Coordinates of C-alpha atoms in Angstrom, one line a residue:
M1 CA 0.1 0.1 0.1
D2 CA 1.5 3.2 -0.9
R3 CA 1.9 6.4 1.4
Q4 CA 2.6 9.9 0.6
I5 CA 5.9 11.6 1.8
V6 CA 5.8 15.3 2.8
Y7 CA 8.6 17.6 4.2
P8 CA 8.9 20.5 6.6
A9 CA 8.7 23.9 4.7
Q10 CA 7.4 21.9 1.2
V11 CA 5.1 23.9 -0.7
P12 CA 2.1 21.6 -0.7
L13 CA 0.4 20.5 -4.1
D14 CA -3.0 19.6 -4.8
S15 CA -1.7 16.1 -6.1
D16 CA -0.3 15.1 -2.7
L17 CA -3.8 15.4 -1.2
L18 CA -5.2 13.9 -4.0
N19 CA -2.7 10.9 -4.0
A20 CA -3.2 10.3 -0.4
Q21 CA -6.9 9.5 -0.9
R22 CA -6.3 7.8 -3.9
N23 CA -3.7 5.5 -2.0
A24 CA -6.1 4.7 0.7
H25 CA -8.8 3.9 -1.7
V26 CA -6.6 1.5 -3.6
G27 CA -5.5 -0.2 -0.2
L28 CA -8.8 -0.9 0.9
G29 CA -10.0 -2.1 -2.7
Q30 CA -7.2 -4.7 -2.6
L31 CA -8.0 -5.7 0.9
A32 CA -11.6 -6.3 -0.2
G33 CA -10.3 -8.4 -3.3
M34 CA -8.0 -10.7 -1.0
A35 CA -11.1 -11.4 1.0
Y36 CA -13.9 -11.8 -1.5
G37 CA -11.8 -12.3 -4.8
A38 CA -11.2 -10.0 -7.5
D39 CA -14.3 -10.6 -9.4
T40 CA -16.7 -11.4 -6.7
V41 CA -19.9 -9.4 -6.2
A42 CA -20.7 -9.1 -2.1
A43 CA -23.4 -7.5 -0.4
G44 CA -24.0 -6.7 3.1
G45 CA -26.9 -4.9 4.8
F46 CA -29.9 -3.9 2.8
A47 CA -32.5 -5.6 4.8
C48 CA -35.8 -5.3 3.0
T49 CA -38.8 -4.7 5.5
P50 CA -42.5 -3.7 4.9
G51 CA -42.4 0.1 4.9
G52 CA -46.2 0.8 5.0
G53 CA -48.9 0.8 2.7
M54 CA -47.6 -0.7 -1.0
A55 CA -43.9 0.2 0.0
V56 CA -40.9 -1.5 1.2
S57 CA -38.1 -0.3 3.4
I58 CA -34.3 -0.9 2.5
A59 CA -31.8 -0.4 5.4
P60 CA -28.3 1.0 4.6
G61 CA -26.0 -1.5 3.0
S62 CA -22.7 -1.9 1.0
L63 CA -21.7 -3.7 -2.4
L64 CA -18.4 -4.6 -3.4
A65 CA -17.8 -5.0 -7.0
A66 CA -15.0 -5.5 -9.4
G67 CA -14.1 -2.2 -11.5
V68 CA -11.1 0.3 -11.9
V69 CA -9.3 2.8 -10.0
D70 CA -10.9 5.7 -11.4
V71 CA -12.7 5.8 -15.0
S72 CA -12.3 9.6 -15.4
A73 CA -9.8 12.1 -14.1
Y74 CA -9.9 12.4 -10.3
G75 CA -9.2 16.3 -9.5
T76 CA -5.8 17.0 -11.2
L77 CA -4.9 13.2 -11.2
A78 CA -5.5 11.5 -14.6
A79 CA -8.0 8.5 -14.9
S80 CA -6.5 5.0 -13.8
A81 CA -7.5 1.9 -15.7
S82 CA -5.8 -0.6 -13.2
P83 CA -8.2 -3.2 -11.8
L84 CA -9.7 -2.6 -8.3
V85 CA -12.5 -4.0 -6.3
R86 CA -14.6 -1.0 -5.5
Q87 CA -16.8 -0.5 -2.5
Y88 CA -20.4 1.2 -3.0
A89 CA -22.4 2.4 -0.1
S90 CA -25.9 3.5 0.7
R91 CA -25.9 5.3 3.9
D92 CA -29.4 5.8 4.8
P93 CA -32.7 4.0 4.8
V94 CA -34.5 4.1 1.2
T95 CA -38.2 3.8 0.9
L96 CA -39.3 2.4 -2.7
D97 CA -43.1 2.1 -3.9
V98 CA -44.4 -1.0 -5.1
P99 CA -45.8 -0.6 -8.5
G100 CA -48.9 -2.4 -7.8
A101 CA -50.6 -5.9 -6.7
G102 CA -51.0 -8.9 -8.6
A103 CA -47.3 -9.2 -10.1
G104 CA -43.7 -9.9 -8.8
Y105 CA -41.1 -7.3 -8.5
V106 CA -37.3 -7.2 -7.8
V107 CA -35.4 -5.2 -5.4
Y108 CA -32.1 -4.4 -6.9
V109 CA -29.0 -2.4 -6.1
T110 CA -27.2 -0.4 -8.8
P111 CA -23.4 0.8 -8.2
A112 CA -22.3 4.3 -9.5
T113 CA -19.6 6.8 -9.1
V114 CA -20.9 10.3 -9.2
D115 CA -18.9 13.9 -8.5
A116 CA -21.0 15.9 -6.0
G117 CA -21.0 18.7 -3.5
D118 CA -20.6 21.5 -6.4
T119 CA -19.6 24.4 -4.4
V120 CA -17.9 27.9 -5.7
L121 CA -14.3 27.2 -4.0
P122 CA -12.0 30.2 -2.9
F123 CA -8.8 30.2 -5.2
Y124 CA -5.5 31.9 -4.7
N125 CA -5.3 35.3 -6.5
A126 CA -1.5 36.0 -7.2
A127 CA -2.2 39.7 -8.1
D128 CA -3.7 40.3 -4.9
P129 CA -3.2 37.5 -2.4
S130 CA -5.4 39.2 0.3
V131 CA -8.5 38.6 -1.9
T132 CA -9.3 35.4 -3.1
Y133 CA -11.0 34.5 -6.4
A134 CA -14.4 33.0 -6.6
G135 CA -13.8 30.0 -8.4
A136 CA -11.1 29.0 -10.9
G137 CA -10.0 32.1 -12.6
N138 CA -12.7 34.2 -10.7
G139 CA -15.1 32.8 -13.1
G140 CA -17.7 32.0 -10.4
Q141 CA -18.1 28.5 -11.4
A142 CA -18.9 25.7 -9.1
A143 CA -16.6 22.7 -8.9
P144 CA -17.5 19.2 -7.1
T145 CA -16.0 18.6 -4.0
V146 CA -16.5 15.0 -3.4
R147 CA -16.4 11.5 -5.5
R148 CA -19.0 9.1 -4.1
D149 CA -19.2 5.3 -4.7
V150 CA -23.0 5.0 -4.0
A151 CA -25.0 2.0 -4.1
Q152 CA -28.6 2.9 -5.5
P153 CA -31.8 0.9 -4.3
G154 CA -34.3 0.5 -7.0
I155 CA -37.3 -1.9 -7.4
G156 CA -38.8 -3.1 -10.9
T157 CA -40.4 -6.1 -12.8
G158 CA -36.7 -6.7 -14.0
V159 CA -33.1 -5.8 -13.0
P160 CA -31.5 -3.1 -15.3
A161 CA -27.9 -3.9 -16.8
G162 CA -25.3 -3.4 -14.3
A163 CA -27.5 -3.8 -11.3
Y164 CA -27.6 -6.9 -8.8
A165 CA -31.0 -8.5 -7.6
L166 CA -31.2 -8.6 -3.8
W167 CA -34.8 -9.2 -2.8
S168 CA -38.0 -10.9 -4.7
V169 CA -41.4 -9.2 -3.6
N170 CA -44.4 -11.1 -4.9
V171 CA -47.7 -9.2 -4.6
P172 CA -50.8 -11.1 -4.7
A173 CA -53.9 -9.6 -6.5
G174 CA -55.8 -7.1 -4.7
A175 CA -53.3 -6.8 -1.8
T176 CA -53.1 -2.9 -0.4
A177 CA -50.0 -3.5 1.7
I178 CA -46.7 -5.2 1.7
T179 CA -46.2 -8.0 4.4
A180 CA -43.3 -9.7 5.3
D181 CA -44.3 -13.1 4.1
M182 CA -44.2 -11.5 0.5
I183 CA -40.3 -10.7 0.8
A184 CA -37.7 -13.4 0.0
R185 CA -34.1 -13.3 -0.8
A186 CA -33.8 -13.1 -4.6
P187 CA -32.3 -16.0 -6.3
G188 CA -28.6 -15.6 -6.9
A189 CA -28.4 -12.6 -4.6
P190 CA -24.7 -11.9 -3.7
F191 CA -25.1 -11.6 0.3
Y192 CA -22.2 -13.2 2.5
D193 CA -21.9 -14.4 5.8
T194 CA -20.2 -12.1 8.4
I195 CA -17.1 -13.1 10.1
P196 CA -19.5 -13.9 13.4
Q197 CA -21.7 -15.8 11.3
L198 CA -19.1 -17.6 9.8
Q199 CA -17.6 -18.2 13.3
A200 CA -20.6 -19.8 14.4
A201 CA -21.6 -21.8 11.3
K202 CA -17.8 -23.4 11.3
Q203 CA -17.0 -23.8 15.2
D204 CA -15.9 -27.4 14.4
A205 CA -13.3 -26.1 11.8
L206 CA -12.1 -23.2 14.2
G207 CA -11.0 -25.3 17.0
F208 CA -14.3 -27.3 18.1
T209 CA -12.9 -29.7 21.2
P210 CA -14.6 -32.8 21.6
T211 CA -16.4 -33.7 24.6
Q212 CA -18.0 -36.7 26.2
Q213 CA -21.1 -37.6 24.6
G214 CA -22.2 -41.3 25.5
G215 CA -22.5 -43.3 28.7
G216 CA -20.9 -46.6 27.3
V217 CA -18.1 -48.7 28.6
D218 CA -14.4 -47.8 28.7
Q219 CA -15.0 -44.1 28.2
V220 CA -12.2 -41.8 29.2
A221 CA -11.6 -38.2 29.1
G222 CA -10.5 -36.9 25.6
K223 CA -12.2 -39.6 23.7
V224 CA -15.9 -39.6 22.4
F225 CA -17.7 -42.9 22.6
L226 CA -21.3 -43.6 21.4
G227 CA -23.5 -44.7 24.3
R228 CA -26.8 -46.5 24.6
D229 CA -29.9 -44.3 24.3
T230 CA -32.1 -44.1 27.3
T231 CA -35.2 -43.5 25.6
Y232 CA -35.1 -46.1 22.7
P233 CA -33.0 -49.4 22.5
G234 CA -30.0 -49.4 20.5
L235 CA -26.8 -47.1 19.8
R236 CA -27.5 -43.6 18.5
Y237 CA -25.1 -40.7 18.0
S238 CA -24.9 -36.9 18.3
Y239 CA -23.2 -34.1 16.1
V240 CA -23.2 -30.3 15.7
N241 CA -24.9 -29.1 12.6
G242 CA -23.8 -25.9 10.4
S243 CA -25.8 -23.3 12.5
G244 CA -23.6 -24.6 15.8
D245 CA -26.9 -26.5 17.2
T246 CA -26.5 -29.9 18.8
I247 CA -28.7 -32.4 16.8
T248 CA -29.4 -35.9 18.1
G249 CA -28.8 -38.3 15.4
G250 CA -30.3 -41.7 14.2
Y251 CA -29.3 -45.3 15.3
L252 CA -26.4 -46.9 14.0
L253 CA -28.3 -49.2 11.4
S254 CA -28.6 -47.0 8.6
T255 CA -27.0 -44.3 10.1
Y256 CA -26.5 -42.4 6.8
G257 CA -29.8 -43.0 5.4
T258 CA -31.2 -39.5 5.7
E259 CA -27.8 -37.8 4.3
L260 CA -27.7 -40.0 1.4
N261 CA -31.5 -39.6 0.3
A262 CA -34.0 -37.5 2.4
A263 CA -36.6 -40.1 1.5
Y264 CA -34.8 -42.8 3.6
G265 CA -35.7 -43.4 7.3
Q266 CA -33.2 -44.6 10.3
L267 CA -33.9 -47.8 11.6
G268 CA -33.4 -49.1 15.5
D269 CA -33.6 -52.6 17.0
L270 CA -34.3 -55.4 14.8
S271 CA -36.0 -58.6 16.0
Q272 CA -38.3 -61.5 15.1
D273 CA -41.9 -61.9 16.4
S274 CA -43.7 -65.4 16.9
G275 CA -44.6 -65.5 13.2
D276 CA -41.0 -65.3 12.1
R277 CA -41.7 -61.9 10.6
L278 CA -39.0 -59.0 10.9
V279 CA -39.6 -56.3 13.4
Y280 CA -38.0 -53.0 13.7
Q281 CA -38.0 -49.8 15.5
S282 CA -38.4 -46.3 13.4
Y283 CA -36.7 -43.3 14.7
A284 CA -38.6 -40.9 12.4
M285 CA -42.0 -42.5 13.4
N286 CA -41.4 -41.6 17.1
G287 CA -39.7 -45.1 17.9
N288 CA -42.7 -47.1 17.3
Y289 CA -42.2 -50.8 16.1
Y290 CA -43.3 -51.9 12.9
T291 CA -43.6 -55.5 11.3
A292 CA -42.6 -56.4 7.8
A293 CA -44.3 -58.8 5.5
L294 CA -42.8 -62.1 4.4
L295 CA -42.9 -63.3 0.8
S296 CA -45.7 -65.7 1.7
D297 CA -47.8 -62.7 2.8
I298 CA -47.5 -61.0 -0.5
T299 CA -48.3 -64.2 -2.9
A300 CA -51.3 -64.8 -0.3
E301 CA -52.6 -61.2 -1.0
A302 CA -52.0 -61.6 -4.8
A303 CA -54.2 -64.9 -5.0
A304 CA -56.9 -63.1 -2.7
R305 CA -56.7 -60.1 -5.3
A306 CA -57.1 -62.6 -8.2
A307 CA -60.0 -64.4 -6.8
A308 CA -61.7 -60.9 -6.1
D309 CA -61.1 -59.5 -9.7
A310 CA -62.8 -62.6 -11.0
S311 CA -65.9 -61.8 -9.5
L312 CA -65.8 -58.3 -10.7
M313 CA -68.9 -57.9 -13.2
A314 CA -66.6 -56.4 -16.2
G315 CA -63.0 -55.8 -17.0
F316 CA -61.6 -52.1 -17.5
A317 CA -60.9 -52.6 -21.6
G318 CA -61.5 -49.5 -23.4
G319 CA -61.2 -47.4 -20.0
L320 CA -59.1 -44.4 -20.0
S321 CA -57.5 -43.3 -16.5
A322 CA -56.6 -39.8 -18.0
N323 CA -60.4 -39.4 -18.4
N324 CA -61.2 -40.1 -15.0
D325 CA -62.9 -43.4 -16.3
R326 CA -63.7 -45.8 -13.7
R327 CA -64.4 -49.7 -13.3
L328 CA -67.6 -51.1 -12.7
Y329 CA -67.9 -53.1 -9.6
G330 CA -71.4 -54.7 -9.9
G331 CA -75.2 -54.6 -10.8
H332 CA -78.4 -54.9 -8.8
L333 CA -82.1 -54.6 -9.0
N334 CA -83.0 -51.3 -7.1
G335 CA -85.8 -52.1 -4.7
A336 CA -87.1 -48.4 -4.7
T337 CA -86.9 -47.6 -8.4
G338 CA -87.6 -51.1 -10.0
R339 CA -84.6 -50.5 -12.3
V340 CA -81.1 -51.9 -12.7
A341 CA -78.5 -50.1 -10.9
I342 CA -75.2 -50.2 -11.8
S343 CA -72.1 -49.2 -8.9
W344 CA -68.5 -48.1 -9.3
D345 CA -66.1 -46.6 -7.2
G346 CA -67.6 -43.5 -5.9
G347 CA -71.3 -43.7 -7.1
E348 CA -74.3 -45.6 -8.2
A349 CA -77.0 -44.9 -11.1
D350 CA -80.3 -46.6 -12.3
M351 CA -80.2 -47.8 -16.0
A352 CA -83.5 -46.9 -18.3
F353 CA -85.2 -49.9 -19.6
A354 CA -86.0 -49.9 -23.2
T355 CA -89.8 -49.2 -22.7
D356 CA -88.7 -46.0 -20.8
V357 CA -86.8 -44.8 -24.2
T358 CA -89.8 -45.6 -26.3
N359 CA -92.6 -43.9 -23.8
E360 CA -90.5 -40.8 -23.7
A361 CA -90.4 -40.7 -27.6
T362 CA -94.3 -41.1 -27.9
T363 CA -94.6 -38.4 -25.2
R364 CA -92.2 -36.1 -27.1
A365 CA -93.8 -36.9 -30.3
A366 CA -97.3 -35.9 -28.9
A367 CA -96.0 -32.7 -27.3
D368 CA -94.3 -31.9 -30.9
A369 CA -97.8 -32.3 -32.5
Q370 CA -99.0 -29.2 -30.3
L371 CA -96.2 -26.8 -31.5
V372 CA -97.2 -23.8 -33.8
N373 CA -94.3 -24.4 -35.8
G374 CA -90.9 -26.6 -36.0
V375 CA -87.4 -25.2 -35.2
L376 CA -85.9 -24.9 -38.9
A377 CA -83.4 -22.0 -39.2
M378 CA -83.6 -21.3 -35.3
G379 CA -80.4 -19.6 -34.1
A380 CA -78.6 -19.8 -30.6
T381 CA -80.7 -17.1 -29.0
D382 CA -83.9 -18.0 -30.6
Y383 CA -86.9 -19.4 -28.9
Q384 CA -89.5 -21.9 -30.4
C385 CA -93.3 -20.4 -30.5
L386 CA -95.6 -22.4 -28.5
G387 CA -98.8 -20.9 -29.6
I388 CA -100.5 -18.0 -31.2
H389 CA -104.3 -16.7 -29.9
F390 CA -106.3 -13.5 -30.3
D391 CA -106.4 -11.3 -27.2
G392 CA -109.5 -9.5 -25.6
V393 CA -108.8 -6.5 -28.1
G394 CA -108.8 -8.2 -31.2
R395 CA -105.1 -8.7 -31.8
M396 CA -102.8 -11.8 -32.2
M397 CA -100.5 -12.6 -29.1
G398 CA -97.7 -15.2 -29.6
V399 CA -96.4 -17.4 -26.6
Y400 CA -92.9 -18.7 -26.2
D401 CA -90.7 -19.6 -23.2
N402 CA -87.4 -17.9 -22.8
G403 CA -86.2 -20.1 -20.1
A404 CA -87.6 -17.9 -17.3
G405 CA -91.0 -18.4 -18.0
G406 CA -93.5 -17.8 -20.4
V407 CA -93.6 -14.3 -22.8
Y408 CA -96.7 -13.0 -24.3
P409 CA -95.9 -10.5 -27.0
T410 CA -98.9 -8.8 -28.9
I411 CA -98.4 -8.8 -32.7
A412 CA -99.3 -5.4 -34.5
L413 CA -102.1 -5.5 -37.3
Y414 CA -101.7 -4.0 -40.6
T415 CA -104.0 -1.2 -39.6
D416 CA -101.8 -0.3 -36.7
V417 CA -98.7 0.0 -39.1
T418 CA -100.8 2.3 -41.7
N419 CA -102.2 4.5 -38.6
E420 CA -98.5 4.9 -37.5
A421 CA -97.4 6.0 -41.0
A422 CA -100.0 8.6 -41.6
A423 CA -99.6 10.1 -37.7
R424 CA -95.8 10.2 -38.9
A425 CA -96.5 11.9 -42.0
A426 CA -98.7 14.4 -40.2
A427 CA -96.0 15.1 -37.5
D428 CA -93.4 15.6 -40.3
A429 CA -95.5 18.2 -41.8
N430 CA -95.3 20.3 -38.8
L431 CA -91.4 20.4 -38.7
M432 CA -90.2 23.6 -39.6
A433 CA -87.4 22.5 -41.7
G434 CA -85.8 19.2 -43.1
F435 CA -82.1 18.2 -42.8
V436 CA -80.8 19.2 -46.1
G437 CA -77.3 19.9 -45.8
G438 CA -77.0 18.5 -42.5
I439 CA -73.9 16.3 -41.5
S440 CA -74.3 13.9 -38.5
A441 CA -70.6 12.9 -38.7
S442 CA -70.0 16.8 -37.7
G443 CA -72.5 16.8 -34.8
D444 CA -75.2 18.8 -36.9
R445 CA -78.8 18.5 -35.5
R446 CA -82.2 18.8 -36.8
L447 CA -84.3 22.1 -35.9
Y448 CA -87.5 21.1 -34.4
G449 CA -89.4 24.5 -34.4
G450 CA -89.3 28.1 -33.5
H451 CA -91.1 30.3 -31.2
L452 CA -90.9 33.8 -29.8
D453 CA -89.4 33.9 -26.4
G454 CA -91.6 35.8 -24.1
G455 CA -88.8 36.6 -21.8
S456 CA -86.0 38.1 -24.3
G457 CA -88.5 39.1 -26.8
R458 CA -86.6 37.4 -29.4
V459 CA -87.1 34.6 -31.9
A460 CA -85.9 31.1 -30.4
M461 CA -85.0 28.0 -32.2
S462 CA -85.4 24.5 -30.7
W463 CA -83.3 21.3 -31.5
D464 CA -83.0 17.9 -29.8
G465 CA -80.8 18.9 -26.7
G466 CA -81.1 22.5 -26.6
Q467 CA -82.5 26.0 -27.5
A468 CA -81.3 29.4 -28.2
D469 CA -82.4 33.1 -29.2
L470 CA -81.6 34.4 -32.6
A471 CA -80.3 38.2 -33.1
F472 CA -82.4 40.7 -34.8
A473 CA -81.0 42.7 -37.6
S474 CA -81.0 45.7 -35.1
D475 CA -78.9 43.7 -32.8
V476 CA -76.0 43.4 -35.2
T477 CA -76.2 47.0 -36.2
G478 CA -76.4 47.9 -32.9
E479 CA -73.5 45.9 -31.8
A480 CA -71.4 47.4 -34.9
A481 CA -72.3 50.9 -33.7
S482 CA -71.0 49.9 -30.3
R483 CA -68.0 48.4 -31.7
A484 CA -67.0 51.4 -33.8
A485 CA -67.6 53.7 -30.8
A486 CA -65.2 51.6 -28.9
D487 CA -62.7 51.4 -31.6
A488 CA -62.8 55.3 -31.6
Q489 CA -61.5 55.3 -28.0
L490 CA -58.6 53.0 -28.8
V491 CA -55.1 55.0 -29.0
S492 CA -54.1 53.3 -31.8
G493 CA -55.1 50.7 -34.6
T494 CA -53.5 47.4 -35.4
Y495 CA -52.0 48.6 -38.9
G496 CA -48.6 47.2 -39.0
M497 CA -48.8 44.5 -36.0
G498 CA -47.1 41.3 -36.5
P499 CA -47.1 38.0 -34.5
G500 CA -46.7 38.2 -31.1
D501 CA -47.7 42.2 -31.2
A502 CA -50.4 43.4 -28.8
Q503 CA -52.7 46.7 -29.5
I504 CA -52.1 49.7 -27.3
L505 CA -55.6 50.2 -25.5
G506 CA -54.6 53.0 -23.3
I507 CA -52.0 55.8 -22.1
H508 CA -52.0 57.5 -18.6
T509 CA -49.9 59.3 -16.1
D510 CA -49.5 57.8 -12.4
N511 CA -49.6 60.0 -9.4
Q512 CA -45.9 60.7 -9.8
G513 CA -46.3 62.0 -13.0
Y514 CA -44.6 59.0 -15.1
V515 CA -46.4 58.1 -18.4
H516 CA -47.5 54.5 -18.5
V517 CA -48.7 52.4 -21.4
W518 CA -51.3 49.6 -21.3
D519 CA -52.1 46.9 -23.9
S520 CA -54.5 43.7 -23.7
T521 CA -52.1 41.9 -21.6
G522 CA -51.8 44.6 -18.8
D523 CA -49.6 47.7 -17.9
K524 CA -46.4 47.4 -19.9
G525 CA -44.6 50.1 -17.7
M526 CA -43.4 53.6 -17.9
L527 CA -42.2 55.4 -20.7
E528 CA -39.1 57.4 -21.1
W529 CA -39.5 61.0 -21.5
H530 CA -37.4 64.0 -21.8
S531 CA -37.7 67.1 -19.5
S532 CA -38.0 70.6 -21.4
S533 CA -35.2 73.0 -21.0
D534 CA -37.3 76.1 -22.2
P535 CA -36.8 78.7 -19.5
S536 CA -40.4 79.9 -19.8
L537 CA -41.4 76.9 -18.3
K538 CA -39.4 77.1 -15.2
A539 CA -39.5 79.0 -11.8
N540 CA -37.0 80.3 -9.4
M541 CA -33.9 79.3 -11.6
T542 CA -30.8 79.7 -9.3
P543 CA -27.4 78.6 -10.7
V544 CA -25.8 75.7 -8.8
M545 CA -22.5 74.0 -8.6
P546 CA -22.7 70.5 -6.9
D547 CA -19.7 68.9 -5.8
V548 CA -20.1 65.3 -7.8
L549 CA -16.3 65.2 -8.5
G550 CA -15.6 62.9 -5.6
D551 CA -18.4 60.7 -6.3
L552 CA -17.7 60.1 -10.1
D553 CA -15.2 57.3 -9.4
K554 CA -18.0 55.3 -7.6
I555 CA -20.1 55.1 -11.2
R556 CA -19.6 51.9 -12.8
M557 CA -20.2 51.4 -16.6
Y558 CA -21.2 47.6 -17.9
S559 CA -21.3 46.3 -21.1
F560 CA -24.5 43.9 -21.4
D561 CA -27.3 42.1 -23.5
W562 CA -31.0 42.9 -23.2
K563 CA -32.9 39.9 -21.9
D564 CA -35.5 38.2 -24.4
G565 CA -39.1 39.5 -23.8
Y566 CA -38.0 43.3 -22.9
V567 CA -38.9 45.7 -25.5
R568 CA -35.5 46.6 -26.0
K569 CA -33.1 44.1 -27.6
G570 CA -29.4 43.6 -28.5
H571 CA -26.0 44.2 -27.0
V572 CA -25.0 47.4 -25.4
P573 CA -21.0 48.0 -25.5
V574 CA -21.5 50.9 -22.7
G575 CA -24.1 51.6 -20.2
F576 CA -25.2 52.0 -16.6
S577 CA -26.8 50.1 -13.7
S578 CA -29.7 51.6 -11.8
K579 CA -28.7 49.8 -8.7
N580 CA -24.9 51.4 -8.8
L581 CA -26.8 54.9 -9.4
L582 CA -29.0 54.3 -6.6
D583 CA -26.0 53.9 -4.4
V584 CA -24.3 56.9 -5.5
W585 CA -26.7 59.6 -7.0
P586 CA -30.5 58.0 -5.8
D587 CA -32.3 61.1 -7.4
T588 CA -31.0 59.8 -11.0
V589 CA -33.3 56.7 -10.8
R590 CA -36.9 56.7 -11.3
T591 CA -38.4 53.6 -9.2
S592 CA -42.0 51.9 -9.4
E593 CA -43.8 49.0 -7.5
K594 CA -44.8 47.6 -11.1
N595 CA -42.0 48.5 -13.5
P596 CA -38.4 48.1 -13.5
D597 CA -35.9 50.9 -12.2
S598 CA -35.1 53.5 -15.1
I599 CA -32.6 56.2 -15.2
D600 CA -33.5 59.9 -15.4
L601 CA -30.7 60.4 -18.3
L602 CA -31.4 64.5 -17.9
N603 CA -30.6 64.3 -14.3
L604 CA -27.5 62.3 -14.8
I605 CA -26.4 64.3 -17.6
A606 CA -26.5 67.5 -15.3
R607 CA -24.4 65.6 -12.8
Q608 CA -22.1 64.7 -15.6
M609 CA -21.8 68.3 -16.3
A610 CA -21.0 69.5 -13.3
A611 CA -18.3 67.0 -12.9
I612 CA -16.8 68.5 -16.3
R613 CA -17.0 71.7 -14.9
Q614 CA -15.1 70.9 -11.5
L615 CA -12.3 69.2 -13.7
K616 CA -12.4 72.2 -15.9
D617 CA -11.4 74.4 -12.8
I618 CA -9.1 72.2 -11.8
V619 CA -7.3 72.0 -15.0
A620 CA -7.1 75.9 -15.3
E621 CA -5.6 75.8 -11.8
L622 CA -2.9 73.4 -13.0
R623 CA -2.3 75.2 -15.9
S624 CA -1.7 78.5 -13.8
D625 CA 0.5 76.6 -11.6
V626 CA 2.6 74.9 -14.3
A627 CA 3.0 78.6 -15.8
A628 CA 4.4 80.0 -12.5
L629 CA 6.8 77.1 -12.1
K630 CA 8.0 77.8 -15.8
A631 CA 8.3 81.3 -15.2
G632 CA 10.4 80.8 -11.8
A633 CA 12.6 78.3 -13.8
A634 CA 13.2 80.6 -16.3
A635 CA 14.3 83.4 -13.9
R636 CA 16.7 81.5 -12.2
S637 CA 18.3 80.3 -15.3

């Protein structure tokens, strides 16, 4: 691991500080690589718990992943592509909203390196060390102050490129809150045990000391013997599992049964009963004894089975087990119904005699003979007509059964149709207008009638869904006259207006005498105006000479560009700032609550003229002094 060397009175360099931090960064990365491997991704922390409602809370954690020292320049140090295990951290708990119910989601973490903490830093000013620069070159630019390796938790239906899955969240349909049983570690999640967890799990490999386990003969200190179990006969063993728990094992017989195959059981005592059958004890079945069958037991059962099969009524030829077909076991005469009954595993049913079928056919034929018509061309939703008759008012009525009961619709007579046609024609004759030129696709509607509205005194037209009054010609001409009168009050017309322009609607002066312009969007601000210099318009004129020369060096001049949206546009090479003039000569700036500050150019020019006059007097005095000095020098020579 590299370390920087510095000396007393040495001029400190920025690279000294950066290299010291890079060296520590590299040292920690190499140590992580030794512990976990150069290409291993490892996560610690990031516990996932319900966060209230449809959200989960992710605890702080860190992630190790392979990378390089610095992908980009680190301050003034060049980028370094040397391989290095990087540590990415999430310092604070993070709450993630689960997108919805009825789906599975993955909580993942994405490693990222970001430069943050942008700050305008003070820099050394060689021209004036007492005044620092604001940013490099006094440009006022902010610069990042820290390089962070961050682990950013997220949630989605999949894992983005470069991210690592940590947790699976399976949300049932209809769920309104996340519960702990919905959260599980994601397959392949890069979690590793901590050192304390490894110590507990690997206690035997880290110096486990054997202790006395059994109570058998010849057992001495320092040795482990198997002893006879006091609960069940037979020898048993004990061991420590991967979690550090002491587990009582099985009997010596079939000792490794469950380790070779989880379906195998462990056996205890083996003995023989009076019938020469094997009797064994099962550890898995709470130590109960079980008797094993002899070969003769099996052959006797096979013979009995064959005899029983011979008594069955039928075989199973043609039966399909996949279709849930079942074997028939027997038939008998049902005393209650008088019919032959057939039995099978799970049920019984009576069989019909041939006379039952012929009687049903005769009954069906008699019923069909009563039907009005057949079923030719009937559709899936049609019903067969069961009868037609005249009702009490002289109309035919049909009868059919819709499955819920009898339905009796009345059939219209020919005269009903002709009468309706005549009534329709009479109604159409009363309509005010047809629908010629109407376009239904455009939402056009037929006018149904017109009347004089007693409330408004105007003609009202009605249609399906509404009614509206029509304007008289006098209404239109009256509005035109009002419009003309309103236009006459406008300050200007709209001649020459382009896109984005607005018509001027008014000009007025405020209580301070400043002129304001209004358009359709509101007050546009004060107009610049010039004070008249005509003496006939002024009173109490007294010559003054203000002392302004001392303030002249406080006035600053600037070059600037007008912002978009202001009435003025473009670049100004030399100009003033109203804020600067307010600090020096406040009466040269006009202020308003609604408008930007504006400079009173006449007042400013007057002060500049006063400064010029003062400079002129100083120059004249200097010239007089120079002439006197020249005269004295000439006299001395």
